[in-house]
Amino acid sequence: MAVAISSATGVLSLLNEEDDALRLYALQVLNKLVHEFWFQVASSIASVEAFYEDEEFGHRDLAALVASKVFYHLGELDDALSYALGAGALFDLSERSEYVETILARCIDSYIEQRQKAAEDKSSPEVDPRLTAIVERMFDRCTQDAQYEQAIGIALESRRLDRLEQIVTAAPDQVHLLAYSLDICNRLVVSRDFRQEVLRLLIRLYEAASIPDWVNICQCLMFLDDPQKVAHILDRLLKGSQDDCLLAYQICFDLFENEMQSFVLQVAEKLDSLAPPPPPQPAAAAAAPAANGDAPAVPTPSAPAATDNGAADGASAMETDDAGKAPEAGSAPAATEPTAAAAPAPAPEESEEVKSHRARLADVKRILAGSLPIALHLEFLYSHNHADLQILKNMKGAIEARNSVCHAAVIFANAIMHSGTTIDTFLRENLDWLSRATNWSKFSATAGLGVIHRGHLSSGRSLLAPYLPTQGASASPFSEGGALYALGLIHANHGQDIRSFLLDCLRSASHEVVQHGACLGLGLAALGSNDEELFEDLKSVLYTDSAIAGEAAGYALGLLCVGSATDKATELLAYAHDTQHEKIIRGLAMGLAMIMYGREEGAETLIEQMSRDQDPILRYGGMYTIGLAYRGTSNNGAIQKLLHFAVSDVSDNVRRAAVTCLGFVLMNNPAQCPRIVALLAESYNPHVRYGAALAVGLACSASGLPAAQRLLEPLMKDAVDFVRQGALIASALVLMQQPESKVAGFRKQIEKLVADKHEEVMCRMGAILAAGILDAGGRNVAAALRSPAGHFRRTAVLGLAMFAQYWFWYPLSYFFSLALRPTALIGLDSTLRTPQFEVTCQARPSLFAYPPPVTTESGKDVAKIPQAVLSTTARAKDKAKRKAAEKEATEGDKMDTGDKTPASGEAEAMETDEKAGEGAASAEAGAKPAAAPEASSFQMANPSRVLPDQEKFIRFKTPAARFAPMKRHAAAGFVVLKDSQPDKPVEYTSTAGPASGPGSQPAPTPAAPPAAAQNGNTAEDDEPPPPEPFEYVPSS
Amino acid sequence: MGIAEAGKDSGQFKAAISRKDYTSAKRLLSKLKLHLTEMSGLPPMLEQTSTASEELQLARDVLEHGVLLSAQMDDERGFENNYMQLRPYYLDARSLMPPSQQEGTLTGLNLLRLLVQNRIAEFHTELELIPPQAQQDKCIQQIVQLEQRLMEGAYNKVLEARQHIPHPVYSHFMDKLLNTVQDEVAGCSEQAYDQLSLAEAQKMMFLTSSKQMEEYATEHGWQVNGSTIKFHPSDEAAQSSLGSAELISHSMIYARELERIV
């Protein structure tokens, strides 16, 4: 019979013996028994500790180990750790016990802490070598057990770059690990300096790999702000094979999507300097690379934009351009089959290679300069527009005639709903109603045109010509100023070619409203360019000390120098102290905040100065400085500071700003934001509640997080009107581009609020804004704070920060359009056109379908445009309808598709025509009517909306399909495709034809009579008229 | 080193005790204990080897004598140590060998020790751990009764018990028990009275002379004024005053906190 002992006291009493041998024996036994009898050992812990302290005692390490185990059980992990360290080699890392795991975790934690402290403060003591030894053993163990990710995490946290390198090089799947490292480096490494070190290391490792992952290398280089190297890589790729070239395109698209305009322009510039010297060329084309001295983007966008958009007024330019470009454009796709005959080149021998390189270079620059991607987005938004005019009509009908706040809000809603779609039907149909906008409303309404035509770089200026300031007779300063602002919005971030025009306008403007518009326009167009000349001009406007112009100048200075942390900040701060105008102070405060964008620790001095200022407006700016400087870092220090101000400042504005800015700081971690502001959302102070709502809206935008919705729900029923407003706007932000099932309830709520005559104005305004935001960009865009690669989109963050200033100045709400990014999947082949092909979405079609149009007695709505080119999106809807209506009919369709695609059960409709694709989709829907009423997957044609939630369901039909993406995990954004059958002719989606792009539509003569606009669906007319210049109508 | 040699040492050890040669006995005990650590049949390993039973009995015997030795030497610490080492033989290893003759005596002695040291909680813990059949032992029952008397305050009966000790070794501890009782009485008096006459106190605390009483009083920091004892001489001085500064600062903090409630 086995007998176990019931108590360790017998052994413990041996510790009191005088004989060392007996003590040793006792310790050995205790070491085995301690996990069972730790509570008894704990009472004698003093004697165990005494053994450890006793230098004479020969087995101190054993005593330490016993003590460590006891302290572990007592929950004194720090003591346990220090004794475990004392135990030296006796502490066995490979033991799989809870004790060892816990102590190890503690050990690593404290190692990380000490390493970080040592890194930040050189004077701090050296890291305990015993600790290091354990962590080293830990690393070895991880490597042995192939737990590389864990090891990388520890290495990064403890700043052991040497280890990181070892681990990655030792691991079998380097590519995966590097991607993992990059990801956590960008998301979790707090210190900016260290992040850069890691990135440099990662680049080195990437380059060392057998097949370097150029896409990620370039990402890293962008974080490091090293355009030279990116240019070199691109240059190398462009000189390489067709595949390399496609990869270069993909990299360029990724760079573009990160929206660091200044960086991208530098890359383009460097690329030029790397290119071989241009041989004599036809004048039109040669002008492009040569004239790049000070404005690299100027020639490139204009030339290809003309080709792509086929703007009517640029038609002649297009022709000449084509003459020059034809051989280039031709040689890119046909690089494999020589087309020397087609190229009447002056120097045929060298030209084959050089020419193709030059053509590729031109393409790359088109992408980098943004002209191509912007055009593609424009085209996508135009052709897939699903904004529901009926919603606008309903809102327009619901608001009172005299209520200018709601009136302006509806105009805003229209602008945002059609942002980037170039569709201004609503405005044209309601010119009379529109003319009620006077003074600043008129300014805003005109600016709204800029939002609608956002990205319409080629003809933005001609579109707005009727409103722009002209020599001599001027219409109204408000429409002139608004038009300049609109130009800025159209050219936001890509304003090289409009810069001089806006500058002229600013210089010649005498009216402060026009100056206001010009300043905002310039700030937007020259976003982040640090242009010295503009800076001086804007500063001189600022120093005129005119409240209205000065405020805009303040904002513009911030936009111009965004993220530069320029020394001039002190000058601006000094002026903010000097001036008497609150507006100017506010403009400068926000400007200063923008200057510090993303500088993290570098902004501390300014933050300190501003947040301790006497003036609440400057403190307000200080809050935004914290928010923008630490955007998306979840930096604990910043959060603490903001929370402190949120509860302790005397000014409501500062409190509101502090809470709002929490949203910016927590952007990288949307799930955390609702938790952190949850308490603030229950504050007694309505400003704090409003701030909490907005913070959640910003941080969780387009995420549809349930936690965020739960937090916002009670706020929408708040007693205070502006809190309801904030909650509505925030909810709309959160629900952007979410599956309709989540949004339907909110839509109803908005509808009810807008229609309710007894609702307070502020709240109704919020509801109208929310309606606009919810359906922004024809239901095809989302406020995306991060690029698909995970980089923060500076423009978007700034856009939202400025949007939040609508509180003081309604026209600033139009900055919202900067935050929008199409949620599209756009596939491009080597000619950089969109071929017809399909991807599979492994989800029910109705899940991600567009919401059904609002039905009323009139019943007509824009979603019903008989646009022949509409592809998946319309099809998805059609499908839903068809399925409901005629299930039996699908049988026939199924047979039909079966014939066409005998190879795979899944219909591969790529090469079939539209109808077949439709049949295929519905065939799937009908294939299993009994088991599931709806198909479990569906096909989507090339340019197509992909909701954020939908991305994980997207599958490319590799390798069966003809086109495969160059980049892994590509589910949204621009995807460069590799053509596996380059010899076959490629069918392009019809919208991609250079002649029929949307660009051709709104461009032409601005003087066209408004009569042509009478039928509601002008959108697909070949030559619809521009909007009526409504400012000419005398205002009521 | 085999069990035989240990047996031989054990014999020497016992002989030394009976000779009252405590120094050599102690040395031998240490040596024996070292032997014991090498025997795997003993607690805490309790492996079931062929010699386990013999080993156990030998070890128990040695340790029992060790306990007696320290009791005779009046070494409370050593007693406690040795008894702790012995205890597993009475508890865990009980079923592995025939019961010991000494068990009742030693267990009772240990209980008495706890009483002497005024460790009443441990006393009861120990008592609970003693198996029921062993509790019937005369020695143990007597100690239990002693404890009950102590608890109900029948101190005179406790002192009476000194006359009927079950085993000669008990006498050491019984003498010490008197001190414990005295301390108990002193503790109670301190709480019960502000002052007491010297004679009364002397009677209550079972002291033989007033001189002893005075010494005892000074030991405990009591004040002897002629024929009375004052228990709390310095009480009047301890007049606590409310810290007004502290009060003010608290109010200030509350006011400030109220200001910034969110």
mmCIF file of N, CA, C and O in Angstrom, chain A residues 500-546:
data_model
loop_
_atom_site.group_PDB
_atom_site.id
_atom_site.type_symbol
_atom_site.label_atom_id
_atom_site.label_comp_id
_atom_site.label_asym_id
_atom_site.label_seq_id
_atom_site.Cartn_x
_atom_site.Cartn_y
_atom_site.Cartn_z
ATOM 1 N N SER A 500 0.126 77.097 -59.078
ATOM 2 C CA SER A 500 0.433 78.452 -59.511
ATOM 3 C C SER A 500 -0.851 79.254 -59.708
ATOM 4 O O SER A 500 -0.916 80.433 -59.375
ATOM 5 N N PHE A 501 -1.893 78.578 -60.223
ATOM 6 C CA PHE A 501 -3.148 79.286 -60.421
ATOM 7 C C PHE A 501 -3.708 79.776 -59.081
ATOM 8 O O PHE A 501 -4.093 80.929 -58.923
ATOM 9 N N LEU A 502 -3.712 78.872 -58.122
ATOM 10 C CA LEU A 502 -4.256 79.249 -56.816
ATOM 11 C C LEU A 502 -3.425 80.353 -56.182
ATOM 12 O O LEU A 502 -3.950 81.276 -55.556
ATOM 13 N N LEU A 503 -2.115 80.263 -56.386
ATOM 14 C CA LEU A 503 -1.246 81.276 -55.802
ATOM 15 C C LEU A 503 -1.541 82.636 -56.405
ATOM 16 O O LEU A 503 -1.630 83.645 -55.696
ATOM 17 N N ASP A 504 -1.718 82.645 -57.721
ATOM 18 C CA ASP A 504 -2.067 83.915 -58.376
ATOM 19 C C ASP A 504 -3.348 84.476 -57.788
ATOM 20 O O ASP A 504 -3.461 85.671 -57.527
ATOM 21 N N CYS A 505 -4.333 83.575 -57.630
ATOM 22 C CA CYS A 505 -5.617 84.020 -57.096
ATOM 23 C C CYS A 505 -5.441 84.615 -55.710
ATOM 24 O O CYS A 505 -6.040 85.633 -55.365
ATOM 25 N N LEU A 506 -4.609 83.942 -54.928
ATOM 26 C CA LEU A 506 -4.412 84.432 -53.554
ATOM 27 C C LEU A 506 -3.781 85.813 -53.585
ATOM 28 O O LEU A 506 -4.175 86.706 -52.847
ATOM 29 N N ARG A 507 -2.810 85.975 -54.471
ATOM 30 C CA ARG A 507 -2.094 87.246 -54.503
ATOM 31 C C ARG A 507 -2.987 88.373 -54.987
ATOM 32 O O ARG A 507 -2.886 89.502 -54.528
ATOM 33 N N SER A 508 -3.856 88.029 -55.932
ATOM 34 C CA SER A 508 -4.669 89.109 -56.485
ATOM 35 C C SER A 508 -5.937 89.338 -55.672
ATOM 36 O O SER A 508 -6.618 90.338 -55.873
ATOM 37 N N ALA A 509 -6.261 88.401 -54.778
ATOM 38 C CA ALA A 509 -7.515 88.555 -54.044
ATOM 39 C C ALA A 509 -7.414 89.687 -53.053
ATOM 40 O O ALA A 509 -6.405 89.851 -52.375
ATOM 41 N N SER A 510 -8.473 90.463 -53.000
ATOM 42 C CA SER A 510 -8.478 91.531 -52.017
ATOM 43 C C SER A 510 -9.552 91.264 -50.973
ATOM 44 O O SER A 510 -9.431 91.689 -49.831
ATOM 45 N N HIS A 511 -10.569 90.559 -51.390
ATOM 46 C CA HIS A 511 -11.662 90.291 -50.462
ATOM 47 C C HIS A 511 -11.255 89.147 -49.525
ATOM 48 O O HIS A 511 -10.687 88.159 -49.968
ATOM 49 N N GLU A 512 -11.581 89.275 -48.265
ATOM 50 C CA GLU A 512 -11.068 88.274 -47.329
ATOM 51 C C GLU A 512 -11.734 86.911 -47.509
ATOM 52 O O GLU A 512 -11.152 85.877 -47.208
ATOM 53 N N VAL A 513 -12.946 86.903 -48.040
ATOM 54 C CA VAL A 513 -13.590 85.611 -48.273
ATOM 55 C C VAL A 513 -12.863 84.847 -49.379
ATOM 56 O O VAL A 513 -12.633 83.640 -49.287
ATOM 57 N N VAL A 514 -12.490 85.588 -50.407
ATOM 58 C CA VAL A 514 -11.742 84.949 -51.491
ATOM 59 C C VAL A 514 -10.398 84.467 -50.968
ATOM 60 O O VAL A 514 -9.927 83.369 -51.280
ATOM 61 N N GLN A 515 -9.793 85.312 -50.150
ATOM 62 C CA GLN A 515 -8.515 84.901 -49.549
ATOM 63 C C GLN A 515 -8.687 83.629 -48.726
ATOM 64 O O GLN A 515 -7.867 82.716 -48.778
ATOM 65 N N HIS A 516 -9.773 83.580 -48.005
ATOM 66 C CA HIS A 516 -10.067 82.406 -47.183
ATOM 67 C C HIS A 516 -10.092 81.150 -48.066
ATOM 68 O O HIS A 516 -9.416 80.162 -47.787
ATOM 69 N N GLY A 517 -10.872 81.248 -49.148
ATOM 70 C CA GLY A 517 -10.967 80.101 -50.051
ATOM 71 C C GLY A 517 -9.631 79.760 -50.673
ATOM 72 O O GLY A 517 -9.250 78.588 -50.762
ATOM 73 N N ALA A 518 -8.900 80.786 -51.079
ATOM 74 C CA ALA A 518 -7.623 80.541 -51.747
ATOM 75 C C ALA A 518 -6.632 79.889 -50.792
ATOM 76 O O ALA A 518 -5.883 78.981 -51.172
ATOM 77 N N CYS A 519 -6.661 80.350 -49.548
ATOM 78 C CA CYS A 519 -5.745 79.764 -48.568
ATOM 79 C C CYS A 519 -6.055 78.283 -48.383
ATOM 80 O O CYS A 519 -5.156 77.436 -48.433
ATOM 81 N N LEU A 520 -7.325 77.981 -48.166
ATOM 82 C CA LEU A 520 -7.685 76.580 -47.959
ATOM 83 C C LEU A 520 -7.317 75.765 -49.195
ATOM 84 O O LEU A 520 -6.769 74.659 -49.103
ATOM 85 N N GLY A 521 -7.633 76.325 -50.357
ATOM 86 C CA GLY A 521 -7.339 75.617 -51.602
ATOM 87 C C GLY A 521 -5.861 75.343 -51.738
ATOM 88 O O GLY A 521 -5.447 74.218 -52.048
ATOM 89 N N LEU A 522 -5.058 76.367 -51.465
ATOM 90 C CA LEU A 522 -3.610 76.189 -51.583
ATOM 91 C C LEU A 522 -3.104 75.158 -50.580
ATOM 92 O O LEU A 522 -2.283 74.310 -50.902
ATOM 93 N N GLY A 523 -3.619 75.259 -49.382
ATOM 94 C CA GLY A 523 -3.190 74.314 -48.350
ATOM 95 C C GLY A 523 -3.457 72.898 -48.793
ATOM 96 O O GLY A 523 -2.609 72.014 -48.656
ATOM 97 N N LEU A 524 -4.630 72.669 -49.343
ATOM 98 C CA LEU A 524 -4.990 71.319 -49.772
ATOM 99 C C LEU A 524 -4.139 70.863 -50.945
ATOM 100 O O LEU A 524 -3.620 69.756 -50.979
ATOM 101 N N ALA A 525 -4.016 71.750 -51.922
ATOM 102 C CA ALA A 525 -3.323 71.353 -53.144
ATOM 103 C C ALA A 525 -1.844 71.096 -52.862
ATOM 104 O O ALA A 525 -1.239 70.205 -53.449
ATOM 105 N N ALA A 526 -1.294 71.882 -51.949
ATOM 106 C CA ALA A 526 0.144 71.739 -51.678
ATOM 107 C C ALA A 526 0.376 70.970 -50.392
ATOM 108 O O ALA A 526 1.374 71.158 -49.712
ATOM 109 N N LEU A 527 -0.538 70.103 -50.077
ATOM 110 C CA LEU A 527 -0.488 69.365 -48.812
ATOM 111 C C LEU A 527 0.877 68.706 -48.602
ATOM 112 O O LEU A 527 1.329 67.923 -49.417
ATOM 113 N N GLY A 528 1.501 69.093 -47.517
ATOM 114 C CA GLY A 528 2.748 68.427 -47.143
ATOM 115 C C GLY A 528 3.924 68.704 -48.052
ATOM 116 O O GLY A 528 4.924 68.014 -47.988
ATOM 117 N N SER A 529 3.830 69.732 -48.889
ATOM 118 C CA SER A 529 4.929 69.939 -49.837
ATOM 119 C C SER A 529 6.016 70.839 -49.261
ATOM 120 O O SER A 529 7.084 70.959 -49.845
ATOM 121 N N ASN A 530 5.758 71.506 -48.154
ATOM 122 C CA ASN A 530 6.776 72.362 -47.532
ATOM 123 C C ASN A 530 7.289 73.445 -48.470
ATOM 124 O O ASN A 530 8.455 73.817 -48.402
ATOM 125 N N ASP A 531 6.420 73.913 -49.294
ATOM 126 C CA ASP A 531 6.835 74.881 -50.313
ATOM 127 C C ASP A 531 7.159 76.234 -49.663
ATOM 128 O O ASP A 531 6.298 76.866 -49.051
ATOM 129 N N GLU A 532 8.433 76.667 -49.812
ATOM 130 C CA GLU A 532 8.866 77.909 -49.149
ATOM 131 C C GLU A 532 8.076 79.121 -49.631
ATOM 132 O O GLU A 532 7.652 79.962 -48.843
ATOM 133 N N GLU A 533 7.915 79.187 -50.936
ATOM 134 C CA GLU A 533 7.269 80.366 -51.510
ATOM 135 C C GLU A 533 5.845 80.491 -50.976
ATOM 136 O O GLU A 533 5.408 81.560 -50.537
ATOM 137 N N LEU A 534 5.126 79.353 -51.005
ATOM 138 C CA LEU A 534 3.758 79.377 -50.503
ATOM 139 C C LEU A 534 3.739 79.773 -49.049
ATOM 140 O O LEU A 534 2.875 80.524 -48.591
ATOM 141 N N PHE A 535 4.707 79.257 -48.324
ATOM 142 C CA PHE A 535 4.742 79.535 -46.898
ATOM 143 C C PHE A 535 4.790 81.043 -46.666
ATOM 144 O O PHE A 535 4.041 81.595 -45.876
ATOM 145 N N GLU A 536 5.681 81.708 -47.408
ATOM 146 C CA GLU A 536 5.809 83.157 -47.223
ATOM 147 C C GLU A 536 4.515 83.856 -47.587
ATOM 148 O O GLU A 536 4.056 84.765 -46.890
ATOM 149 N N ASP A 537 3.917 83.440 -48.700
ATOM 150 C CA ASP A 537 2.679 84.091 -49.131
ATOM 151 C C ASP A 537 1.577 83.933 -48.098
ATOM 152 O O ASP A 537 0.865 84.886 -47.769
ATOM 153 N N LEU A 538 1.448 82.699 -47.623
ATOM 154 C CA LEU A 538 0.394 82.439 -46.640
ATOM 155 C C LEU A 538 0.664 83.230 -45.367
ATOM 156 O O LEU A 538 -0.251 83.758 -44.736
ATOM 157 N N LYS A 539 1.944 83.336 -45.040
ATOM 158 C CA LYS A 539 2.274 84.057 -43.820
ATOM 159 C C LYS A 539 1.925 85.531 -43.964
ATOM 160 O O LYS A 539 1.429 86.147 -43.017
ATOM 161 N N SER A 540 2.146 86.048 -45.139
ATOM 162 C CA SER A 540 1.817 87.464 -45.292
ATOM 163 C C SER A 540 0.308 87.664 -45.183
ATOM 164 O O SER A 540 -0.152 88.674 -44.661
ATOM 165 N N VAL A 541 -0.472 86.699 -45.667
ATOM 166 C CA VAL A 541 -1.926 86.794 -45.474
ATOM 167 C C VAL A 541 -2.244 86.766 -43.990
ATOM 168 O O VAL A 541 -3.069 87.523 -43.478
ATOM 169 N N LEU A 542 -1.551 85.885 -43.306
ATOM 170 C CA LEU A 542 -1.781 85.744 -41.866
ATOM 171 C C LEU A 542 -1.517 87.066 -41.172
ATOM 172 O O LEU A 542 -2.293 87.519 -40.327
ATOM 173 N N TYR A 543 -0.422 87.731 -41.566
ATOM 174 C CA TYR A 543 -0.023 88.947 -40.871
ATOM 175 C C TYR A 543 -0.889 90.141 -41.204
ATOM 176 O O TYR A 543 -0.727 91.203 -40.618
ATOM 177 N N THR A 544 -1.794 90.002 -42.176
ATOM 178 C CA THR A 544 -2.714 91.116 -42.404
ATOM 179 C C THR A 544 -3.679 91.230 -41.241
ATOM 180 O O THR A 544 -4.385 92.213 -41.106
ATOM 181 N N ASP A 545 -3.719 90.192 -40.406
ATOM 182 C CA ASP A 545 -4.554 90.181 -39.216
ATOM 183 C C ASP A 545 -6.034 90.374 -39.544
ATOM 184 O O ASP A 545 -6.751 91.067 -38.841
ATOM 185 N N SER A 546 -6.437 89.765 -40.627
ATOM 186 C CA SER A 546 -7.859 89.741 -40.918
ATOM 187 C C SER A 546 -8.383 88.399 -40.421
ATOM 188 O O SER A 546 -7.831 87.345 -40.738
#
